[in-house]
């Protein structure tokens, strides 16, 4: 369990430095150090088990449906990486405390560093591959924030964006690769997948999976041709570079290579891709590093080159090469972190990183100079230092390549050449900065840094020497378990001792040292390196052009599909939907089932003709809006008759009520809309629309007919059987609504309530700039209607109560009752004219004081939602699932024996919400007042003042 | 009977889609309402047709219409109403804010 804590502690405790605030810097640093210290203690607590060769596992399911589990594993290799991350992390926190200037918000940097640290630990300790990818993306994101820490600098923002784009895209490729591996191997747990090499590699999709995973690794580890983001990431504060770009983030790529080696390695494609990429990166970056004028730029390119070296080693595909690769990971982390920190010290004390201005610093900072000299010597591969050992191993392994092709001699030759370049740029680093004349135009006189700022560098440099001199004592055990982790326990015989006798690798090392020294001093003499200016095609320029091109392509495509016209989007969308709908017809064919059909009767045929007639009338008359609306209302009533015919009384009632309310609403709205539709649109456009409409109609009819003529296997027998015993109601539709599927209904009335509130928000206080209504109040209120309305109201309300009460057993229920109540109130308003609408205004002034109880439909809605939700929660309170209903029978006067189910309260909530929402909609639209003269609308007849006058 | 219902669904859809593609808000609302009739009938038809068998449980009656599509359609009717009302409020507001009842607003009116 505490394995998870190792990862989670830095993530959770990332807030601690923020609590200290930007001022109390020392406190922030101490708080920030807590998490890595604790995690380190936990890690070391696991050390005995790891060194015994066992794999510690922890965690459990998270989202098992997609194979994402919160599982971690700690083996030797993970242990090595976690150790590097935590130890160097602690050193970096100490260093950052001294590095940052008082203006920088140290607490933010420390918090981000902890986030990054946790993500990185997640990558190296994750057992689940998806979890690994999640943490992998977390490192990309947190490194984006770290690189862009000085957000006011444009190069920091650009560098951060570039790093995020490249590594993030690589992460996506990795995700795809991991999913492929999961599909093929049937598991996403590393511990289960790693020994399925044969299964995976015999699969036809293996090359694709390999390339995708490699893309992830190469982008992260800045391998050619994705290397260009790393030099630009040097815009980050130096502690970040020392941490991310030497020891951790860029190592995630080679970590992945090593982790996946047992699964993906051992074939020609792996050898070709990994060795090839590594070799090109190794040589190219080493050469480019030599010509950098920025201290950190030189270190960045040398990092790329060393990562290329490690990649090359894993590509060589032999156990001994893996040993060399893992060894070099350790060594590179130590000397490169110390060099970055030293570069930061120089920057900090002189105010510049420009190699052309930094000269002869040895006199001012002799201790730093010594430290840099030792670390750079380790980087160059000078004997007695750690870099020499792993480089020697590397050279030996390149000699061991035996493919019978030109690769056998090319790889060792190139490796020696790259070694020479490394010597040259290491020499330049030391000679150019600390000797080679006098400093140029420094803003301040350089001196040694504060004592504790140098401590991390000293510790790391001492480590370089110790490993270099006593490898068997200092590093061999750790290397042993780490290699065992990578190679799943099959550790080859190897020796890390300093002296292997006079042999070819030693000669190559010596040659590299000699060539490198000659190259550097030759270049410096014959061709002043300070004069070199970087020109030609840079990765950054290509990257920028790529980004610009894709953005403009996206804009072009968007412009083609969406030019701002909704009408156009709509028909395009319809075309897509129609194509998607038509596809199965053509793929699987269309046939009609052979179920026995119901014979039609005269009533049905008459109904059909009436419905078709009303529909046609709606379309044909659509320019004359009021007539068209009446036809629509007729069609709606006929649909409700169809529900009567087909044994759906509840639907018929609801449809009828809704139809009335809808038609009234549309009529009210017509007052604010033109009375007729102008004739517009070309003939081809009409033809196109007609074609689309016919296709849609034909598809729907065909589907419905095919379904109606096939046997039905319904799940409804359950509802029919259990409605009475479990729901306490014999109207099954109502029991489904308030009981079996009560949660659906709860959400549905919520939708209705939201619609009502949105309408109110849209129209509240809105004064339409239309022509002032010809308002003769007497004319607007027909006497007959007023008289009738008063008579009808009590009956209508009684009717709705009746419908509500019987709803559980007979057709009826909250929805219908609510709509009937709404209609009853509506009739009142219609009779009273526009001024009868609650809150009506004329010229922005309330017509009459708002009578109590008329307004406040929002409270109806609130009460309704409350009742519905409380009924559900009540069931939970007595230990049943949400919205479980219970019931009992009661004897009521007049009504007789009435079952009172708790669902009744829920239905009451439905009722209140429906009344509140419907009335809120009507009132909002009804009270929209007309103001002063309108802006003349294009090609439109004046608003239909007469159409709505009676409303 | 099945053919009658299926063809009615088809004709309602055709009319609805055609109106939906018009350029002014009011016909669009009419079209949407017609489409909601069609879709409701379509969902309803998935439970097959039954005459004289409402899903209200009674002693000794074995045959009932399928209640599940009915429950689904009942809420669909109410939601369709809410949607129509919302669209209506939007079009009233838009008509006055942009000066036209063209669906594309004043910018794209042709």
Short mmCIF file of C-alpha atoms in Angstrom, two decimals, chain A residues 565-567 570-571 574 595 597-600 604 608 612 615 619 622 625 628 632 636 645-649 651 654-655 658-659 661-662 665-666 669-670 672 674 677-678 680 686 689-690 693 697 700-701 704-705 707-708 710 712 714-716 719 730 732-733 736-737 748 751-752 758-759 762-763 766 768-769 809 815 921 925 937-938 940, chain B residues 1-4 6-15 17-24 26-27 29-30 33-34 37 41-42 44-57 64-68 70-71 73-75 77-79 81-82 84-86 88-93 95-97 99-104 106 109-110:
data_model
loop_
_atom_site.label_atom_id
_atom_site.label_comp_id
_atom_site.label_asym_id
_atom_site.label_seq_id
_atom_site.Cartn_x
_atom_site.Cartn_y
_atom_site.Cartn_z
CA UNK A 565 -25.29 29.84 -41.79
CA UNK A 566 -27.42 27.60 -39.60
CA UNK A 567 -29.60 26.64 -42.52
CA UNK A 570 -28.64 21.89 -40.78
CA UNK A 571 -28.92 20.37 -44.21
CA UNK A 574 -29.14 15.93 -42.21
CA UNK A 595 -45.72 -11.38 -38.58
CA UNK A 597 -50.79 -8.01 -39.49
CA UNK A 598 -53.70 -6.27 -37.81
CA UNK A 599 -56.55 -5.76 -40.25
CA UNK A 600 -57.31 -2.12 -40.79
CA UNK A 604 -58.26 3.92 -39.00
CA UNK A 608 -55.10 8.29 -41.78
CA UNK A 612 -52.26 13.23 -43.95
CA UNK A 615 -50.02 17.49 -42.43
CA UNK A 619 -46.88 22.37 -45.35
CA UNK A 622 -46.86 27.41 -44.28
CA UNK A 625 -48.74 31.24 -40.59
CA UNK A 628 -50.70 26.64 -41.01
CA UNK A 632 -50.74 21.72 -37.23
CA UNK A 636 -51.69 16.99 -33.27
CA UNK A 645 -57.00 3.77 -31.29
CA UNK A 646 -53.85 1.90 -30.35
CA UNK A 647 -54.63 1.42 -26.65
CA UNK A 648 -52.56 4.25 -25.24
CA UNK A 649 -55.01 6.37 -23.23
CA UNK A 651 -50.53 9.19 -24.35
CA UNK A 654 -51.00 13.99 -22.68
CA UNK A 655 -50.83 14.62 -26.41
CA UNK A 658 -49.75 19.40 -24.86
CA UNK A 659 -51.26 20.17 -28.25
CA UNK A 661 -50.73 24.45 -24.83
CA UNK A 662 -48.35 24.35 -27.80
CA UNK A 665 -47.96 29.33 -27.20
CA UNK A 666 -47.30 29.52 -30.92
CA UNK A 669 -45.54 34.10 -30.28
CA UNK A 670 -47.06 34.96 -33.66
CA UNK A 672 -44.14 38.99 -32.18
CA UNK A 674 -44.33 38.21 -39.07
CA UNK A 677 -43.41 33.81 -44.59
CA UNK A 678 -41.86 35.49 -47.63
CA UNK A 680 -37.48 32.80 -50.91
CA UNK A 686 -36.24 23.59 -52.90
CA UNK A 689 -34.70 20.07 -49.53
CA UNK A 690 -37.54 18.04 -50.97
CA UNK A 693 -37.18 15.29 -46.77
CA UNK A 697 -39.49 10.11 -44.59
CA UNK A 700 -38.46 6.27 -41.22
CA UNK A 701 -41.43 4.59 -42.86
CA UNK A 704 -41.14 1.41 -38.81
CA UNK A 705 -42.72 -1.04 -41.20
CA UNK A 707 -40.10 -3.37 -37.11
CA UNK A 708 -43.89 -3.61 -37.03
CA UNK A 710 -41.44 -8.61 -36.99
CA UNK A 712 -41.50 -8.46 -30.59
CA UNK A 714 -40.40 -7.07 -25.02
CA UNK A 715 -39.02 -6.64 -21.53
CA UNK A 716 -42.38 -5.25 -20.52
CA UNK A 719 -43.47 -4.29 -15.63
CA UNK A 730 -52.57 -0.91 -12.02
CA UNK A 732 -48.56 0.30 -15.73
CA UNK A 733 -47.46 3.36 -17.71
CA UNK A 736 -43.16 2.91 -14.85
CA UNK A 737 -42.93 6.69 -14.82
CA UNK A 748 -37.13 14.83 -17.40
CA UNK A 751 -35.25 19.42 -18.19
CA UNK A 752 -38.70 20.95 -18.37
CA UNK A 758 -34.26 29.67 -19.55
CA UNK A 759 -37.31 31.11 -21.30
CA UNK A 762 -34.48 35.12 -22.16
CA UNK A 763 -37.56 37.25 -22.03
CA UNK A 766 -37.54 42.29 -22.64
CA UNK A 768 -39.93 44.14 -28.17
CA UNK A 769 -39.27 47.04 -30.50
CA UNK A 809 -54.53 3.02 -11.39
CA UNK A 815 -48.04 15.07 -16.27
CA UNK A 921 -43.22 29.70 -20.35
CA UNK A 925 -43.88 34.84 -23.75
CA UNK A 937 -37.15 44.56 -41.02
CA UNK A 938 -36.00 43.51 -44.43
CA UNK A 940 -41.13 41.44 -44.10
CA UNK B 1 -52.93 -1.20 -40.08
CA UNK B 2 -49.18 -1.41 -39.82
CA UNK B 3 -48.77 -0.01 -43.28
CA UNK B 4 -51.06 2.89 -42.42
CA UNK B 6 -45.66 3.37 -41.08
CA UNK B 7 -46.69 5.52 -44.02
CA UNK B 8 -48.12 8.16 -41.68
CA UNK B 9 -44.80 8.27 -39.84
CA UNK B 10 -43.02 8.67 -43.16
CA UNK B 11 -45.27 11.46 -44.37
CA UNK B 12 -45.06 13.33 -41.06
CA UNK B 13 -41.25 13.05 -41.22
CA UNK B 14 -41.13 14.25 -44.82
CA UNK B 15 -43.31 17.26 -44.07
CA UNK B 17 -37.94 17.81 -42.47
CA UNK B 18 -39.02 19.99 -45.38
CA UNK B 19 -40.31 22.67 -43.03
CA UNK B 20 -37.23 22.30 -40.85
CA UNK B 21 -35.08 23.33 -43.80
CA UNK B 22 -36.99 26.58 -44.40
CA UNK B 23 -35.26 29.85 -43.77
CA UNK B 24 -37.64 31.42 -41.24
CA UNK B 26 -41.78 29.90 -37.60
CA UNK B 27 -41.86 27.15 -40.23
CA UNK B 29 -40.88 25.36 -35.31
CA UNK B 30 -43.81 23.82 -37.17
CA UNK B 33 -43.35 19.79 -34.03
CA UNK B 34 -44.27 17.55 -36.95
CA UNK B 37 -45.12 13.63 -33.81
CA UNK B 41 -45.29 7.54 -33.18
CA UNK B 42 -42.14 5.74 -34.29
CA UNK B 44 -44.54 4.02 -29.88
CA UNK B 45 -44.68 1.62 -32.83
CA UNK B 46 -41.64 -0.25 -31.52
CA UNK B 47 -43.99 -1.84 -28.97
CA UNK B 48 -46.19 -3.20 -31.77
CA UNK B 49 -49.83 -2.30 -32.21
CA UNK B 50 -52.68 -3.47 -30.03
CA UNK B 51 -56.32 -2.51 -30.19
CA UNK B 52 -58.54 -2.48 -27.12
CA UNK B 53 -55.81 -3.53 -24.73
CA UNK B 54 -54.66 -0.54 -22.68
CA UNK B 55 -51.85 -1.39 -20.24
CA UNK B 56 -54.03 -1.05 -17.16
CA UNK B 57 -53.94 -4.27 -15.18
CA UNK B 64 -51.95 -5.73 -22.82
CA UNK B 65 -50.30 -3.21 -25.10
CA UNK B 66 -46.60 -2.77 -24.38
CA UNK B 67 -46.41 -0.14 -21.61
CA UNK B 68 -42.72 0.68 -21.91
CA UNK B 70 -45.82 4.39 -23.94
CA UNK B 71 -43.97 5.57 -20.85
CA UNK B 73 -43.29 8.55 -25.41
CA UNK B 74 -45.24 10.22 -22.62
CA UNK B 75 -42.16 11.98 -21.32
CA UNK B 77 -44.22 14.52 -25.58
CA UNK B 78 -43.65 16.74 -22.57
CA UNK B 79 -39.98 17.30 -23.39
CA UNK B 81 -43.24 20.74 -25.63
CA UNK B 82 -40.48 22.26 -23.52
CA UNK B 84 -40.76 23.98 -28.76
CA UNK B 85 -41.40 26.62 -26.12
CA UNK B 86 -37.71 27.31 -25.73
CA UNK B 88 -40.19 29.96 -29.56
CA UNK B 89 -38.76 32.25 -26.91
CA UNK B 90 -35.45 32.23 -28.74
CA UNK B 91 -37.04 33.14 -32.05
CA UNK B 92 -39.13 35.94 -30.53
CA UNK B 93 -36.03 37.34 -28.90
CA UNK B 95 -36.52 38.47 -34.28
CA UNK B 96 -36.33 41.65 -32.23
CA UNK B 97 -32.62 41.65 -31.55
CA UNK B 99 -34.58 42.64 -36.92
CA UNK B 100 -35.37 39.54 -38.94
CA UNK B 101 -36.86 36.12 -38.34
CA UNK B 102 -34.36 34.48 -40.70
CA UNK B 103 -32.69 31.56 -38.96
CA UNK B 104 -29.24 32.90 -39.84
CA UNK B 106 -29.34 39.56 -39.98
CA UNK B 109 -30.14 36.75 -44.56
CA UNK B 110 -30.23 36.40 -48.32
#
